[in-house]
PDB file of C-alpha atoms in Angstrom:
ATOM      1  CA  SER A   1      17.315  49.354 -73.911  1.00  0.00           C
ATOM      2  CA  PRO A   2      19.079  51.412 -76.655  1.00  0.00           C
ATOM      3  CA  ASP A   3      22.260  49.731 -75.687  1.00  0.00           C
ATOM      4  CA  GLY A   4      20.751  46.251 -75.964  1.00  0.00           C
ATOM      5  CA  GLN A   5      21.674  45.158 -72.501  1.00  0.00           C
ATOM      6  CA  LYS A   6      18.392  45.171 -70.692  1.00  0.00           C
ATOM      7  CA  LEU A   7      14.782  44.336 -71.176  1.00  0.00           C
ATOM      8  CA  ALA A   8      12.021  46.364 -69.372  1.00  0.00           C
ATOM      9  CA  PHE A   9       8.606  44.964 -68.862  1.00  0.00           C
ATOM     10  CA  THR A  10       5.602  45.357 -66.708  1.00  0.00           C
ATOM     11  CA  ALA A  11       4.149  42.578 -64.557  1.00  0.00           C
ATOM     12  CA  ARG A  12       1.849  42.098 -61.664  1.00  0.00           C
ATOM     13  CA  GLY A  13       3.490  41.291 -58.290  1.00  0.00           C
ATOM     14  CA  GLU A  14       2.123  39.124 -55.567  1.00  0.00           C
ATOM     15  CA  ASP A  15       0.037  42.160 -54.282  1.00  0.00           C
ATOM     16  CA  GLY A  16      -1.663  42.103 -57.677  1.00  0.00           C
ATOM     17  CA  LYS A  17      -0.219  45.625 -58.651  1.00  0.00           C
ATOM     18  CA  LYS A  18       1.484  46.180 -62.050  1.00  0.00           C
ATOM     19  CA  GLN A  19       5.154  47.231 -61.605  1.00  0.00           C
ATOM     20  CA  LEU A  20       8.219  47.772 -63.732  1.00  0.00           C
ATOM     21  CA  TRP A  21      10.874  45.059 -63.881  1.00  0.00           C
ATOM     22  CA  ILE A  22      14.211  44.795 -65.697  1.00  0.00           C
ATOM     23  CA  ARG A  23      16.475  41.923 -66.768  1.00  0.00           C
ATOM     24  CA  PRO A  24      19.331  41.073 -69.045  1.00  0.00           C
ATOM     25  CA  PRO A  25      18.202  39.569 -72.368  1.00  0.00           C
ATOM     26  CA  ASP A  26      20.127  36.369 -71.564  1.00  0.00           C
ATOM     27  CA  SER A  27      18.631  35.721 -68.152  1.00  0.00           C
ATOM     28  CA  THR A  28      15.315  35.066 -66.562  1.00  0.00           C
ATOM     29  CA  ASP A  29      16.264  36.820 -63.250  1.00  0.00           C
ATOM     30  CA  ALA A  30      14.343  40.130 -63.087  1.00  0.00           C
ATOM     31  CA  THR A  31      14.747  43.035 -60.744  1.00  0.00           C
ATOM     32  CA  LEU A  32      11.837  44.996 -59.567  1.00  0.00           C
ATOM     33  CA  LEU A  33      12.119  48.822 -59.724  1.00  0.00           C
ATOM     34  CA  ALA A  34      10.637  50.014 -56.460  1.00  0.00           C
ATOM     35  CA  GLY A  35       7.988  52.742 -56.512  1.00  0.00           C
ATOM     36  CA  THR A  36       6.586  51.777 -59.988  1.00  0.00           C
ATOM     37  CA  GLU A  37       3.211  50.665 -58.974  1.00  0.00           C
ATOM     38  CA  ASP A  38       0.384  51.058 -61.630  1.00  0.00           C
ATOM     39  CA  VAL A  39       3.091  51.604 -64.295  1.00  0.00           C
ATOM     40  CA  LEU A  40       1.921  52.328 -67.841  1.00  0.00           C
ATOM     41  CA  ARG A  41       3.819  52.597 -71.203  1.00  0.00           C
ATOM     42  CA  PRO A  42       7.414  52.722 -70.026  1.00  0.00           C
ATOM     43  CA  PHE A  43      10.038  53.989 -72.369  1.00  0.00           C
ATOM     44  CA  TRP A  44      13.871  54.264 -72.263  1.00  0.00           C
ATOM     45  CA  SER A  45      16.284  57.149 -71.941  1.00  0.00           C
ATOM     46  CA  PRO A  46      18.744  57.256 -74.872  1.00  0.00           C
ATOM     47  CA  ASP A  47      21.628  56.404 -72.395  1.00  0.00           C
ATOM     48  CA  SER A  48      19.841  53.257 -71.192  1.00  0.00           C
ATOM     49  CA  ARG A  49      20.273  54.497 -67.483  1.00  0.00           C
ATOM     50  CA  SER A  50      16.666  55.494 -66.813  1.00  0.00           C
ATOM     51  CA  LEU A  51      13.037  54.673 -67.713  1.00  0.00           C
ATOM     52  CA  ALA A  52      10.150  57.070 -67.967  1.00  0.00           C
ATOM     53  CA  PHE A  53       6.498  55.978 -67.443  1.00  0.00           C
ATOM     54  CA  CYS A  54       3.068  56.992 -66.328  1.00  0.00           C
ATOM     55  CA  ALA A  55       1.586  56.031 -63.036  1.00  0.00           C
ATOM     56  CA  GLN A  56      -1.247  57.429 -60.990  1.00  0.00           C
ATOM     57  CA  GLY A  57      -1.765  60.484 -63.206  1.00  0.00           C
ATOM     58  CA  LYS A  58       1.910  61.488 -63.305  1.00  0.00           C
ATOM     59  CA  LEU A  59       4.758  61.181 -65.842  1.00  0.00           C
ATOM     60  CA  LYS A  60       7.645  59.833 -63.844  1.00  0.00           C
ATOM     61  CA  ARG A  61      11.228  58.725 -64.349  1.00  0.00           C
ATOM     62  CA  VAL A  62      13.240  56.164 -62.488  1.00  0.00           C
ATOM     63  CA  ASN A  63      16.993  55.737 -62.578  1.00  0.00           C
ATOM     64  CA  LEU A  64      18.357  52.175 -62.744  1.00  0.00           C
ATOM     65  CA  ASP A  65      21.084  52.870 -60.222  1.00  0.00           C
ATOM     66  CA  GLY A  66      18.627  53.353 -57.362  1.00  0.00           C
ATOM     67  CA  GLY A  67      16.430  55.934 -55.710  1.00  0.00           C
ATOM     68  CA  PRO A  68      12.745  56.501 -55.867  1.00  0.00           C
ATOM     69  CA  PRO A  69      10.957  57.604 -59.100  1.00  0.00           C
ATOM     70  CA  GLN A  70      10.876  61.359 -59.761  1.00  0.00           C
ATOM     71  CA  THR A  71       7.639  63.016 -60.821  1.00  0.00           C
ATOM     72  CA  LEU A  72       8.065  65.080 -63.955  1.00  0.00           C
ATOM     73  CA  CYS A  73       4.566  66.415 -64.563  1.00  0.00           C
ATOM     74  CA  SER A  74       0.898  65.562 -64.368  1.00  0.00           C
ATOM     75  CA  VAL A  75      -0.894  63.732 -67.216  1.00  0.00           C
ATOM     76  CA  SER A  76      -4.581  62.789 -67.723  1.00  0.00           C
ATOM     77  CA  GLU A  77      -4.709  59.602 -69.798  1.00  0.00           C
ATOM     78  CA  PHE A  78      -1.135  58.974 -70.865  1.00  0.00           C
ATOM     79  CA  ARG A  79      -0.802  57.639 -74.494  1.00  0.00           C
ATOM     80  CA  GLY A  80       2.869  57.228 -75.053  1.00  0.00           C
ATOM     81  CA  GLY A  81       6.321  59.070 -74.897  1.00  0.00           C
ATOM     82  CA  THR A  82       9.824  59.228 -76.212  1.00  0.00           C
ATOM     83  CA  TRP A  83      13.045  60.669 -74.902  1.00  0.00           C
ATOM     84  CA  ASN A  84      15.919  62.344 -76.919  1.00  0.00           C
ATOM     85  CA  ARG A  85      19.544  62.968 -76.077  1.00  0.00           C
ATOM     86  CA  ALA A  86      18.886  66.683 -75.468  1.00  0.00           C
ATOM     87  CA  GLY A  87      17.039  65.593 -72.348  1.00  0.00           C
ATOM     88  CA  GLU A  88      13.586  66.273 -73.663  1.00  0.00           C
ATOM     89  CA  ILE A  89      10.594  64.063 -73.388  1.00  0.00           C
ATOM     90  CA  LEU A  90       7.826  64.244 -75.978  1.00  0.00           C
ATOM     91  CA  PHE A  91       4.516  62.824 -74.795  1.00  0.00           C
ATOM     92  CA  ALA A  92       0.833  62.427 -75.276  1.00  0.00           C
ATOM     93  CA  PRO A  93      -0.841  63.348 -72.052  1.00  0.00           C
ATOM     94  CA  ASN A  94      -4.363  62.791 -73.068  1.00  0.00           C
ATOM     95  CA  VAL A  95      -6.551  60.616 -75.423  1.00  0.00           C
ATOM     96  CA  VAL A  96      -7.538  63.878 -77.255  1.00  0.00           C
ATOM     97  CA  GLY A  97      -5.252  66.771 -78.131  1.00  0.00           C
ATOM     98  CA  GLY A  98      -1.736  67.183 -79.160  1.00  0.00           C
ATOM     99  CA  LEU A  99       1.843  66.348 -78.079  1.00  0.00           C
ATOM    100  CA  PHE A 100       3.775  68.075 -75.306  1.00  0.00           C
ATOM    101  CA  LEU A 101       7.401  68.453 -74.456  1.00  0.00           C
ATOM    102  CA  VAL A 102       8.960  68.507 -70.842  1.00  0.00           C
ATOM    103  CA  PRO A 103      12.524  68.354 -69.688  1.00  0.00           C
ATOM    104  CA  ALA A 104      13.559  64.921 -68.501  1.00  0.00           C
ATOM    105  CA  ILE A 105      14.293  66.514 -65.049  1.00  0.00           C
ATOM    106  CA  GLY A 106      10.736  67.768 -64.821  1.00  0.00           C
ATOM    107  CA  GLY A 107       9.027  71.139 -65.308  1.00  0.00           C
ATOM    108  CA  GLU A 108       6.066  72.774 -67.049  1.00  0.00           C
ATOM    109  CA  PRO A 109       5.090  70.937 -70.285  1.00  0.00           C
ATOM    110  CA  LYS A 110       4.899  72.910 -73.403  1.00  0.00           C
ATOM    111  CA  PRO A 111       2.499  72.207 -76.379  1.00  0.00           C
ATOM    112  CA  VAL A 112       4.283  71.001 -79.527  1.00  0.00           C
ATOM    113  CA  THR A 113       1.309  69.914 -81.722  1.00  0.00           C
ATOM    114  CA  ALA A 114      -2.455  70.378 -81.966  1.00  0.00           C
ATOM    115  CA  PRO A 115      -4.810  68.334 -83.959  1.00  0.00           C
ATOM    116  CA  ASP A 116      -5.772  69.808 -87.289  1.00  0.00           C
ATOM    117  CA  VAL A 117      -9.523  70.267 -87.074  1.00  0.00           C
ATOM    118  CA  SER A 118      -9.902  70.932 -90.875  1.00  0.00           C
ATOM    119  CA  ARG A 119      -8.695  67.287 -91.236  1.00  0.00           C
ATOM    120  CA  GLN A 120     -11.027  66.112 -88.414  1.00  0.00           C
ATOM    121  CA  GLU A 121      -8.047  65.003 -86.260  1.00  0.00           C
ATOM    122  CA  ILE A 122      -8.815  64.155 -82.802  1.00  0.00           C
ATOM    123  CA  ALA A 123      -5.355  63.286 -81.196  1.00  0.00           C
ATOM    124  CA  HIS A 124      -1.674  63.014 -81.757  1.00  0.00           C
ATOM    125  CA  LEU A 125      -0.357  59.906 -79.943  1.00  0.00           C
ATOM    126  CA  SER A 126       2.532  57.506 -79.392  1.00  0.00           C
ATOM    127  CA  PRO A 127       5.514  59.798 -80.469  1.00  0.00           C
ATOM    128  CA  TYR A 128       8.897  58.132 -81.216  1.00  0.00           C
ATOM    129  CA  PHE A 129      12.022  60.170 -81.801  1.00  0.00           C
ATOM    130  CA  LEU A 130      14.289  59.380 -84.845  1.00  0.00           C
ATOM    131  CA  PRO A 131      17.936  59.221 -84.464  1.00  0.00           C
ATOM    132  CA  ASP A 132      18.572  62.956 -84.725  1.00  0.00           C
ATOM    133  CA  GLY A 133      16.511  63.575 -81.605  1.00  0.00           C
ATOM    134  CA  ARG A 134      14.656  66.398 -83.476  1.00  0.00           C
ATOM    135  CA  HIS A 135      12.378  64.533 -85.878  1.00  0.00           C
ATOM    136  CA  TYR A 136       9.756  62.127 -84.507  1.00  0.00           C
ATOM    137  CA  LEU A 137       7.031  59.743 -85.654  1.00  0.00           C
ATOM    138  CA  PHE A 138       3.598  60.080 -84.211  1.00  0.00           C
ATOM    139  CA  GLN A 139       0.049  58.612 -84.754  1.00  0.00           C
ATOM    140  CA  VAL A 140      -2.903  60.731 -85.819  1.00  0.00           C
ATOM    141  CA  GLU A 141      -6.445  59.716 -84.865  1.00  0.00           C
ATOM    142  CA  ALA A 142      -9.096  61.199 -86.877  1.00  0.00           C
ATOM    143  CA  SER A 143     -12.878  60.944 -87.162  1.00  0.00           C
ATOM    144  CA  ASN A 144     -12.689  60.578 -90.897  1.00  0.00           C
ATOM    145  CA  ALA A 145     -10.271  59.046 -93.527  1.00  0.00           C
ATOM    146  CA  PHE A 146      -7.130  60.879 -92.594  1.00  0.00           C
ATOM    147  CA  PRO A 147      -5.643  58.848 -89.689  1.00  0.00           C
ATOM    148  CA  GLY A 148      -2.009  57.631 -90.163  1.00  0.00           C
ATOM    149  CA  VAL A 149       1.558  57.936 -89.030  1.00  0.00           C
ATOM    150  CA  PHE A 150       3.357  61.190 -89.616  1.00  0.00           C
ATOM    151  CA  VAL A 151       6.807  62.469 -89.230  1.00  0.00           C
ATOM    152  CA  ARG A 152       7.468  66.063 -88.040  1.00  0.00           C
ATOM    153  CA  SER A 153      10.395  68.011 -86.514  1.00  0.00           C
ATOM    154  CA  LEU A 154      10.551  69.864 -83.182  1.00  0.00           C
ATOM    155  CA  ASP A 155      11.971  72.726 -85.195  1.00  0.00           C
ATOM    156  CA  SER A 156       9.149  72.964 -87.889  1.00  0.00           C
ATOM    157  CA  LYS A 157       5.455  72.667 -88.329  1.00  0.00           C
ATOM    158  CA  ASP A 158       5.825  70.796 -91.598  1.00  0.00           C
ATOM    159  CA  VAL A 159       4.299  67.399 -91.362  1.00  0.00           C
ATOM    160  CA  LYS A 160       4.700  64.402 -93.717  1.00  0.00           C
ATOM    161  CA  GLN A 161       2.587  61.273 -93.851  1.00  0.00           C
ATOM    162  CA  VAL A 162       4.634  58.054 -93.519  1.00  0.00           C
ATOM    163  CA  LEU A 163       1.917  55.326 -93.258  1.00  0.00           C
ATOM    164  CA  PRO A 164      -1.743  55.539 -94.386  1.00  0.00           C
ATOM    165  CA  ASP A 165      -3.198  53.950 -91.280  1.00  0.00           C
ATOM    166  CA  GLY A 166      -3.007  54.612 -87.577  1.00  0.00           C
ATOM    167  CA  ALA A 167      -0.622  51.837 -86.711  1.00  0.00           C
ATOM    168  CA  LEU A 168       1.917  52.406 -83.913  1.00  0.00           C
ATOM    169  CA  ALA A 169       5.319  52.591 -85.582  1.00  0.00           C
ATOM    170  CA  ILE A 170       8.833  52.630 -84.339  1.00  0.00           C
ATOM    171  CA  TYR A 171      12.230  53.001 -86.064  1.00  0.00           C
ATOM    172  CA  ASP A 172      14.994  50.645 -85.869  1.00  0.00           C
ATOM    173  CA  PRO A 173      18.387  52.175 -86.419  1.00  0.00           C
ATOM    174  CA  ALA A 174      19.343  49.629 -89.072  1.00  0.00           C
ATOM    175  CA  GLY A 175      16.937  51.619 -91.328  1.00  0.00           C
ATOM    176  CA  TRP A 176      13.540  49.942 -90.687  1.00  0.00           C
ATOM    177  CA  LEU A 177      10.066  51.017 -89.684  1.00  0.00           C
ATOM    178  CA  LEU A 178       8.293  48.511 -87.704  1.00  0.00           C
ATOM    179  CA  PHE A 179       4.491  48.466 -87.144  1.00  0.00           C
ATOM    180  CA  VAL A 180       1.682  46.035 -86.916  1.00  0.00           C
ATOM    181  CA  ARG A 181      -1.037  45.747 -89.644  1.00  0.00           C
ATOM    182  CA  ASN A 182      -3.828  43.244 -89.766  1.00  0.00           C
ATOM    183  CA  GLY A 183      -2.248  41.172 -86.897  1.00  0.00           C
ATOM    184  CA  ALA A 184       1.119  40.901 -88.621  1.00  0.00           C
ATOM    185  CA  LEU A 185       4.443  42.594 -87.691  1.00  0.00           C
ATOM    186  CA  ILE A 186       5.540  44.600 -90.778  1.00  0.00           C
ATOM    187  CA  VAL A 187       9.068  45.790 -91.501  1.00  0.00           C
ATOM    188  CA  GLN A 188       9.586  48.344 -94.054  1.00  0.00           C
ATOM    189  CA  PRO A 189      12.797  50.206 -95.299  1.00  0.00           C
ATOM    190  CA  PHE A 190      12.855  53.777 -93.993  1.00  0.00           C
ATOM    191  CA  ASP A 191      15.247  56.606 -94.591  1.00  0.00           C
ATOM    192  CA  ALA A 192      15.387  58.657 -91.420  1.00  0.00           C
ATOM    193  CA  ASN A 193      17.018  61.429 -93.233  1.00  0.00           C
TER     194      ASN A 193
END
């Protein structure tokens, strides 16, 4: 979690269904979050009090203080999401196409990006908000030599390439970009400004 107090993970229960669990980092005792059957790609709210995830064709959120998960919107084949302090969730609802934005309380998703067909882009995936909550990293899948990790703002259409390959990348607030390349975890200095 962003506050460093909880770990979230998926595991199969006795019934064989994948569900969402949380636990403190210094304990092996985990708590099941009810109603999270068939969970995919969970991600934290900035305040560490909720998790969003995909299940059964829906983007959902669950509050750690109890209650059933809330459906935010429909998705086809969820490919990652991220949540900012303004209460917005940026997500990839499909294996092809662009990124969409939806309020963290639910609503109608709005398109944010579209693949650049002149560069033979197929999809924008795995968004990850930077600390300002406006800029974000995302992966580009392309049918040619232009895949990579890019940075863009919700307020601009300007795009800048950060990595030359399509690795999933996340930002560590200490100023590092973390990604996997050739089976190794790579840590690279990164100025989020």
